[in-house]
């Protein structure tokens, strides 16, 4: 798969990928996450316009995965990575993360950060295999703590969550 910037007409594809990928949460007893609405088109477009939205595609096919990111505490924060189940277990997520790391390094950002579920196999354990380490709440910067507070306000703390960091 090739990674490139998201095109404006592909934003609905990102929503479809998020919904399909979210269904996997049914398998780990998290139906609320599985049934969560995808990000609105306007929000996805803001990431695209900022130059922080990438898709993985095969030749001329529609996107099979995407990553969106934003600047948080001077690092590139991975806001969302979603891989359609039809494209899972092929290294696509890793390629998107590596692309984001290259983007961050090229802009002088020292690290990637993200927040994720601690006990979901394709979340924190997966990111640890990609070189991320758990970042203690006390070590998180003010913007990352604000991200966590927003997640808690949306009820995501019903399941254990962690902040993670990976130097670039």
PDB file of C-alpha atoms in Angstrom:
ATOM      1  CA  UNK A   1       0.000   0.000   0.000  1.00  0.00           C
ATOM      2  CA  UNK A   2       1.087   3.534  -0.733  1.00  0.00           C
ATOM      3  CA  UNK A   3       0.611   6.382   1.750  1.00  0.00           C
ATOM      4  CA  UNK A   4      -0.450   9.795   0.566  1.00  0.00           C
ATOM      5  CA  UNK A   5      -2.389  12.860   1.649  1.00  0.00           C
ATOM      6  CA  UNK A   6      -6.157  12.463   1.853  1.00  0.00           C
ATOM      7  CA  UNK A   7      -8.150  13.941  -1.042  1.00  0.00           C
ATOM      8  CA  UNK A   8     -11.256  15.959  -0.202  1.00  0.00           C
ATOM      9  CA  UNK A   9     -13.568  13.493  -1.973  1.00  0.00           C
ATOM     10  CA  UNK A  10     -12.205  10.640   0.181  1.00  0.00           C
ATOM     11  CA  UNK A  11     -13.436  12.018   3.503  1.00  0.00           C
ATOM     12  CA  UNK A  12     -16.586   9.826   3.464  1.00  0.00           C
ATOM     13  CA  UNK A  13     -14.278   6.827   2.902  1.00  0.00           C
ATOM     14  CA  UNK A  14     -12.525   7.695   6.172  1.00  0.00           C
ATOM     15  CA  UNK A  15     -15.851   7.550   7.980  1.00  0.00           C
ATOM     16  CA  UNK A  16     -16.583   4.140   6.421  1.00  0.00           C
ATOM     17  CA  UNK A  17     -13.153   2.851   7.478  1.00  0.00           C
ATOM     18  CA  UNK A  18     -13.693   4.089  11.042  1.00  0.00           C
ATOM     19  CA  UNK A  19     -17.085   2.383  11.297  1.00  0.00           C
ATOM     20  CA  UNK A  20     -15.768  -0.910   9.882  1.00  0.00           C
ATOM     21  CA  UNK A  21     -12.686  -0.862  12.121  1.00  0.00           C
ATOM     22  CA  UNK A  22     -14.813   0.013  15.131  1.00  0.00           C
ATOM     23  CA  UNK A  23     -16.855  -3.170  14.796  1.00  0.00           C
ATOM     24  CA  UNK A  24     -13.831  -5.091  16.138  1.00  0.00           C
ATOM     25  CA  UNK A  25     -14.583  -3.627  19.553  1.00  0.00           C
ATOM     26  CA  UNK A  26     -17.652  -5.871  19.740  1.00  0.00           C
ATOM     27  CA  UNK A  27     -15.245  -8.806  20.070  1.00  0.00           C
ATOM     28  CA  UNK A  28     -13.758  -7.379  23.290  1.00  0.00           C
ATOM     29  CA  UNK A  29     -17.018  -6.405  24.990  1.00  0.00           C
ATOM     30  CA  UNK A  30     -16.970  -2.710  24.075  1.00  0.00           C
ATOM     31  CA  UNK A  31     -20.216  -2.220  22.097  1.00  0.00           C
ATOM     32  CA  UNK A  32     -20.348   1.480  22.968  1.00  0.00           C
ATOM     33  CA  UNK A  33     -17.052   2.015  21.151  1.00  0.00           C
ATOM     34  CA  UNK A  34     -18.142  -0.195  18.259  1.00  0.00           C
ATOM     35  CA  UNK A  35     -21.302   1.872  17.858  1.00  0.00           C
ATOM     36  CA  UNK A  36     -19.634   5.259  18.172  1.00  0.00           C
ATOM     37  CA  UNK A  37     -20.309   7.700  15.350  1.00  0.00           C
ATOM     38  CA  UNK A  38     -17.376   8.432  13.035  1.00  0.00           C
ATOM     39  CA  UNK A  39     -15.756  11.843  13.086  1.00  0.00           C
ATOM     40  CA  UNK A  40     -17.802  14.466  11.211  1.00  0.00           C
ATOM     41  CA  UNK A  41     -16.692  15.352   7.682  1.00  0.00           C
ATOM     42  CA  UNK A  42     -15.876  18.914   8.713  1.00  0.00           C
ATOM     43  CA  UNK A  43     -13.538  17.732  11.446  1.00  0.00           C
ATOM     44  CA  UNK A  44     -11.826  15.276   9.104  1.00  0.00           C
ATOM     45  CA  UNK A  45     -11.468  18.041   6.521  1.00  0.00           C
ATOM     46  CA  UNK A  46      -9.769  20.299   9.069  1.00  0.00           C
ATOM     47  CA  UNK A  47      -7.039  17.646   9.492  1.00  0.00           C
ATOM     48  CA  UNK A  48      -6.750  17.376   5.696  1.00  0.00           C
ATOM     49  CA  UNK A  49      -6.456  21.142   5.235  1.00  0.00           C
ATOM     50  CA  UNK A  50      -3.802  21.279   7.994  1.00  0.00           C
ATOM     51  CA  UNK A  51      -1.761  18.641   6.120  1.00  0.00           C
ATOM     52  CA  UNK A  52      -2.112  16.040   8.857  1.00  0.00           C
ATOM     53  CA  UNK A  53      -4.367  13.432   7.264  1.00  0.00           C
ATOM     54  CA  UNK A  54      -2.990  10.464   5.327  1.00  0.00           C
ATOM     55  CA  UNK A  55      -4.470   7.397   3.685  1.00  0.00           C
ATOM     56  CA  UNK A  56      -3.060   4.034   2.682  1.00  0.00           C
ATOM     57  CA  UNK A  57      -4.176   2.962  -0.783  1.00  0.00           C
ATOM     58  CA  UNK A  58      -3.482   0.133  -3.202  1.00  0.00           C
ATOM     59  CA  UNK A  59      -2.838   1.511  -6.706  1.00  0.00           C
ATOM     60  CA  UNK A  60      -6.043   3.266  -7.835  1.00  0.00           C
ATOM     61  CA  UNK A  61      -8.258   1.759  -5.143  1.00  0.00           C
ATOM     62  CA  UNK A  62     -10.121   3.648  -2.464  1.00  0.00           C
ATOM     63  CA  UNK A  63      -8.353   4.132   0.892  1.00  0.00           C
ATOM     64  CA  UNK A  64      -8.061   1.073   3.131  1.00  0.00           C
ATOM     65  CA  UNK A  65      -6.725   2.899   6.200  1.00  0.00           C
ATOM     66  CA  UNK A  66      -6.067   6.394   7.476  1.00  0.00           C
ATOM     67  CA  UNK A  67      -4.296   8.408  10.149  1.00  0.00           C
ATOM     68  CA  UNK A  68      -5.034  11.924  11.364  1.00  0.00           C
ATOM     69  CA  UNK A  69      -2.798  13.895  13.702  1.00  0.00           C
ATOM     70  CA  UNK A  70      -2.410  17.264  15.381  1.00  0.00           C
ATOM     71  CA  UNK A  71       0.227  19.157  17.312  1.00  0.00           C
ATOM     72  CA  UNK A  72       0.014  18.567  21.072  1.00  0.00           C
ATOM     73  CA  UNK A  73       2.667  19.916  23.456  1.00  0.00           C
ATOM     74  CA  UNK A  74       5.083  20.290  20.529  1.00  0.00           C
ATOM     75  CA  UNK A  75       4.740  16.627  19.495  1.00  0.00           C
ATOM     76  CA  UNK A  76       2.712  15.098  16.696  1.00  0.00           C
ATOM     77  CA  UNK A  77      -0.297  13.537  18.390  1.00  0.00           C
ATOM     78  CA  UNK A  78      -1.913  10.629  16.567  1.00  0.00           C
ATOM     79  CA  UNK A  79      -5.569  11.437  16.966  1.00  0.00           C
ATOM     80  CA  UNK A  80      -6.932   8.452  15.052  1.00  0.00           C
ATOM     81  CA  UNK A  81      -5.589   5.467  13.156  1.00  0.00           C
ATOM     82  CA  UNK A  82      -8.151   3.208  11.535  1.00  0.00           C
ATOM     83  CA  UNK A  83      -7.508   0.220   9.300  1.00  0.00           C
ATOM     84  CA  UNK A  84     -10.412  -1.423   7.508  1.00  0.00           C
ATOM     85  CA  UNK A  85     -10.598  -5.093   8.570  1.00  0.00           C
ATOM     86  CA  UNK A  86     -10.113  -6.115   4.917  1.00  0.00           C
ATOM     87  CA  UNK A  87      -6.633  -4.522   5.090  1.00  0.00           C
ATOM     88  CA  UNK A  88      -5.676  -5.578   8.619  1.00  0.00           C
ATOM     89  CA  UNK A  89      -2.568  -7.578   9.519  1.00  0.00           C
ATOM     90  CA  UNK A  90      -0.585  -6.354   6.512  1.00  0.00           C
ATOM     91  CA  UNK A  91       1.571  -3.714   8.206  1.00  0.00           C
ATOM     92  CA  UNK A  92      -0.653  -0.855   7.067  1.00  0.00           C
ATOM     93  CA  UNK A  93      -1.064   0.643  10.541  1.00  0.00           C
ATOM     94  CA  UNK A  94       2.689   0.450  11.107  1.00  0.00           C
ATOM     95  CA  UNK A  95       3.338   2.158   7.765  1.00  0.00           C
ATOM     96  CA  UNK A  96       0.964   4.995   8.676  1.00  0.00           C
ATOM     97  CA  UNK A  97       2.622   5.424  12.083  1.00  0.00           C
ATOM     98  CA  UNK A  98       6.074   5.440  10.471  1.00  0.00           C
ATOM     99  CA  UNK A  99       4.874   8.027   7.952  1.00  0.00           C
ATOM    100  CA  UNK A 100       3.593  10.216  10.784  1.00  0.00           C
ATOM    101  CA  UNK A 101       6.958   9.844  12.541  1.00  0.00           C
ATOM    102  CA  UNK A 102       8.768  11.011   9.392  1.00  0.00           C
ATOM    103  CA  UNK A 103       6.382  13.954   9.131  1.00  0.00           C
ATOM    104  CA  UNK A 104       7.044  14.881  12.763  1.00  0.00           C
ATOM    105  CA  UNK A 105      10.816  14.550  12.419  1.00  0.00           C
ATOM    106  CA  UNK A 106      10.769  16.726   9.307  1.00  0.00           C
ATOM    107  CA  UNK A 107       9.094  19.471  11.315  1.00  0.00           C
ATOM    108  CA  UNK A 108      11.407  19.259  14.311  1.00  0.00           C
ATOM    109  CA  UNK A 109       8.857  17.548  16.540  1.00  0.00           C
ATOM    110  CA  UNK A 110      10.639  15.213  18.971  1.00  0.00           C
ATOM    111  CA  UNK A 111       7.986  12.528  19.372  1.00  0.00           C
ATOM    112  CA  UNK A 112       4.658  10.995  18.477  1.00  0.00           C
ATOM    113  CA  UNK A 113       2.043  10.754  21.198  1.00  0.00           C
ATOM    114  CA  UNK A 114      -1.320   9.055  21.369  1.00  0.00           C
ATOM    115  CA  UNK A 115      -3.944   7.943  23.835  1.00  0.00           C
ATOM    116  CA  UNK A 116      -5.392   4.474  23.635  1.00  0.00           C
ATOM    117  CA  UNK A 117      -7.080   1.625  25.453  1.00  0.00           C
ATOM    118  CA  UNK A 118      -4.577  -0.129  27.696  1.00  0.00           C
ATOM    119  CA  UNK A 119      -5.982  -3.652  27.439  1.00  0.00           C
ATOM    120  CA  UNK A 120      -7.267  -3.913  23.866  1.00  0.00           C
ATOM    121  CA  UNK A 121      -4.797  -6.092  21.913  1.00  0.00           C
ATOM    122  CA  UNK A 122      -4.700  -3.845  18.834  1.00  0.00           C
ATOM    123  CA  UNK A 123      -4.314  -0.726  20.971  1.00  0.00           C
ATOM    124  CA  UNK A 124      -1.626  -0.250  23.681  1.00  0.00           C
ATOM    125  CA  UNK A 125       0.016  -3.686  23.243  1.00  0.00           C
ATOM    126  CA  UNK A 126       0.217  -3.091  19.478  1.00  0.00           C
ATOM    127  CA  UNK A 127       1.655   0.406  19.875  1.00  0.00           C
ATOM    128  CA  UNK A 128       4.242  -0.924  22.325  1.00  0.00           C
ATOM    129  CA  UNK A 129       5.426  -3.266  19.559  1.00  0.00           C
ATOM    130  CA  UNK A 130       5.803  -0.175  17.346  1.00  0.00           C
ATOM    131  CA  UNK A 131       8.128   1.497  19.845  1.00  0.00           C
ATOM    132  CA  UNK A 132       5.683   3.481  21.968  1.00  0.00           C
ATOM    133  CA  UNK A 133       6.041   3.560  25.755  1.00  0.00           C
ATOM    134  CA  UNK A 134       3.405   4.396  28.338  1.00  0.00           C
ATOM    135  CA  UNK A 135       3.702   8.000  29.445  1.00  0.00           C
ATOM    136  CA  UNK A 136       2.673   8.633  33.041  1.00  0.00           C
ATOM    137  CA  UNK A 137      -0.066  11.194  33.554  1.00  0.00           C
ATOM    138  CA  UNK A 138       2.366  13.316  35.595  1.00  0.00           C
ATOM    139  CA  UNK A 139       4.774  13.366  32.622  1.00  0.00           C
ATOM    140  CA  UNK A 140       2.126  14.442  30.125  1.00  0.00           C
ATOM    141  CA  UNK A 141       2.126  18.065  29.049  1.00  0.00           C
ATOM    142  CA  UNK A 142      -0.865  20.351  29.603  1.00  0.00           C
ATOM    143  CA  UNK A 143      -2.322  19.844  26.127  1.00  0.00           C
ATOM    144  CA  UNK A 144      -2.086  16.059  26.378  1.00  0.00           C
ATOM    145  CA  UNK A 145      -3.748  16.199  29.791  1.00  0.00           C
ATOM    146  CA  UNK A 146      -6.520  18.264  28.158  1.00  0.00           C
ATOM    147  CA  UNK A 147      -6.941  15.551  25.502  1.00  0.00           C
ATOM    148  CA  UNK A 148      -7.312  12.970  28.273  1.00  0.00           C
ATOM    149  CA  UNK A 149      -9.813  15.156  30.124  1.00  0.00           C
ATOM    150  CA  UNK A 150     -11.906  15.459  26.962  1.00  0.00           C
ATOM    151  CA  UNK A 151     -11.809  11.692  26.497  1.00  0.00           C
ATOM    152  CA  UNK A 152     -12.904  11.189  30.094  1.00  0.00           C
ATOM    153  CA  UNK A 153     -15.771  13.633  29.562  1.00  0.00           C
ATOM    154  CA  UNK A 154     -16.893  11.467  26.627  1.00  0.00           C
ATOM    155  CA  UNK A 155     -16.916   8.370  28.854  1.00  0.00           C
ATOM    156  CA  UNK A 156     -13.837   6.668  27.439  1.00  0.00           C
ATOM    157  CA  UNK A 157     -12.353   6.185  30.910  1.00  0.00           C
ATOM    158  CA  UNK A 158     -14.901   3.469  31.499  1.00  0.00           C
ATOM    159  CA  UNK A 159     -12.083   1.240  30.212  1.00  0.00           C
ATOM    160  CA  UNK A 160      -8.409   1.665  31.199  1.00  0.00           C
ATOM    161  CA  UNK A 161      -6.630   4.182  28.961  1.00  0.00           C
ATOM    162  CA  UNK A 162      -3.028   5.296  28.674  1.00  0.00           C
ATOM    163  CA  UNK A 163      -0.975   8.017  27.055  1.00  0.00           C
ATOM    164  CA  UNK A 164       1.921   6.724  24.974  1.00  0.00           C
ATOM    165  CA  UNK A 165       4.989   8.328  23.415  1.00  0.00           C
ATOM    166  CA  UNK A 166       7.482   7.333  20.744  1.00  0.00           C
ATOM    167  CA  UNK A 167      10.587   9.399  19.998  1.00  0.00           C
ATOM    168  CA  UNK A 168      11.105  10.161  16.335  1.00  0.00           C
TER     169      UNK A 168
END
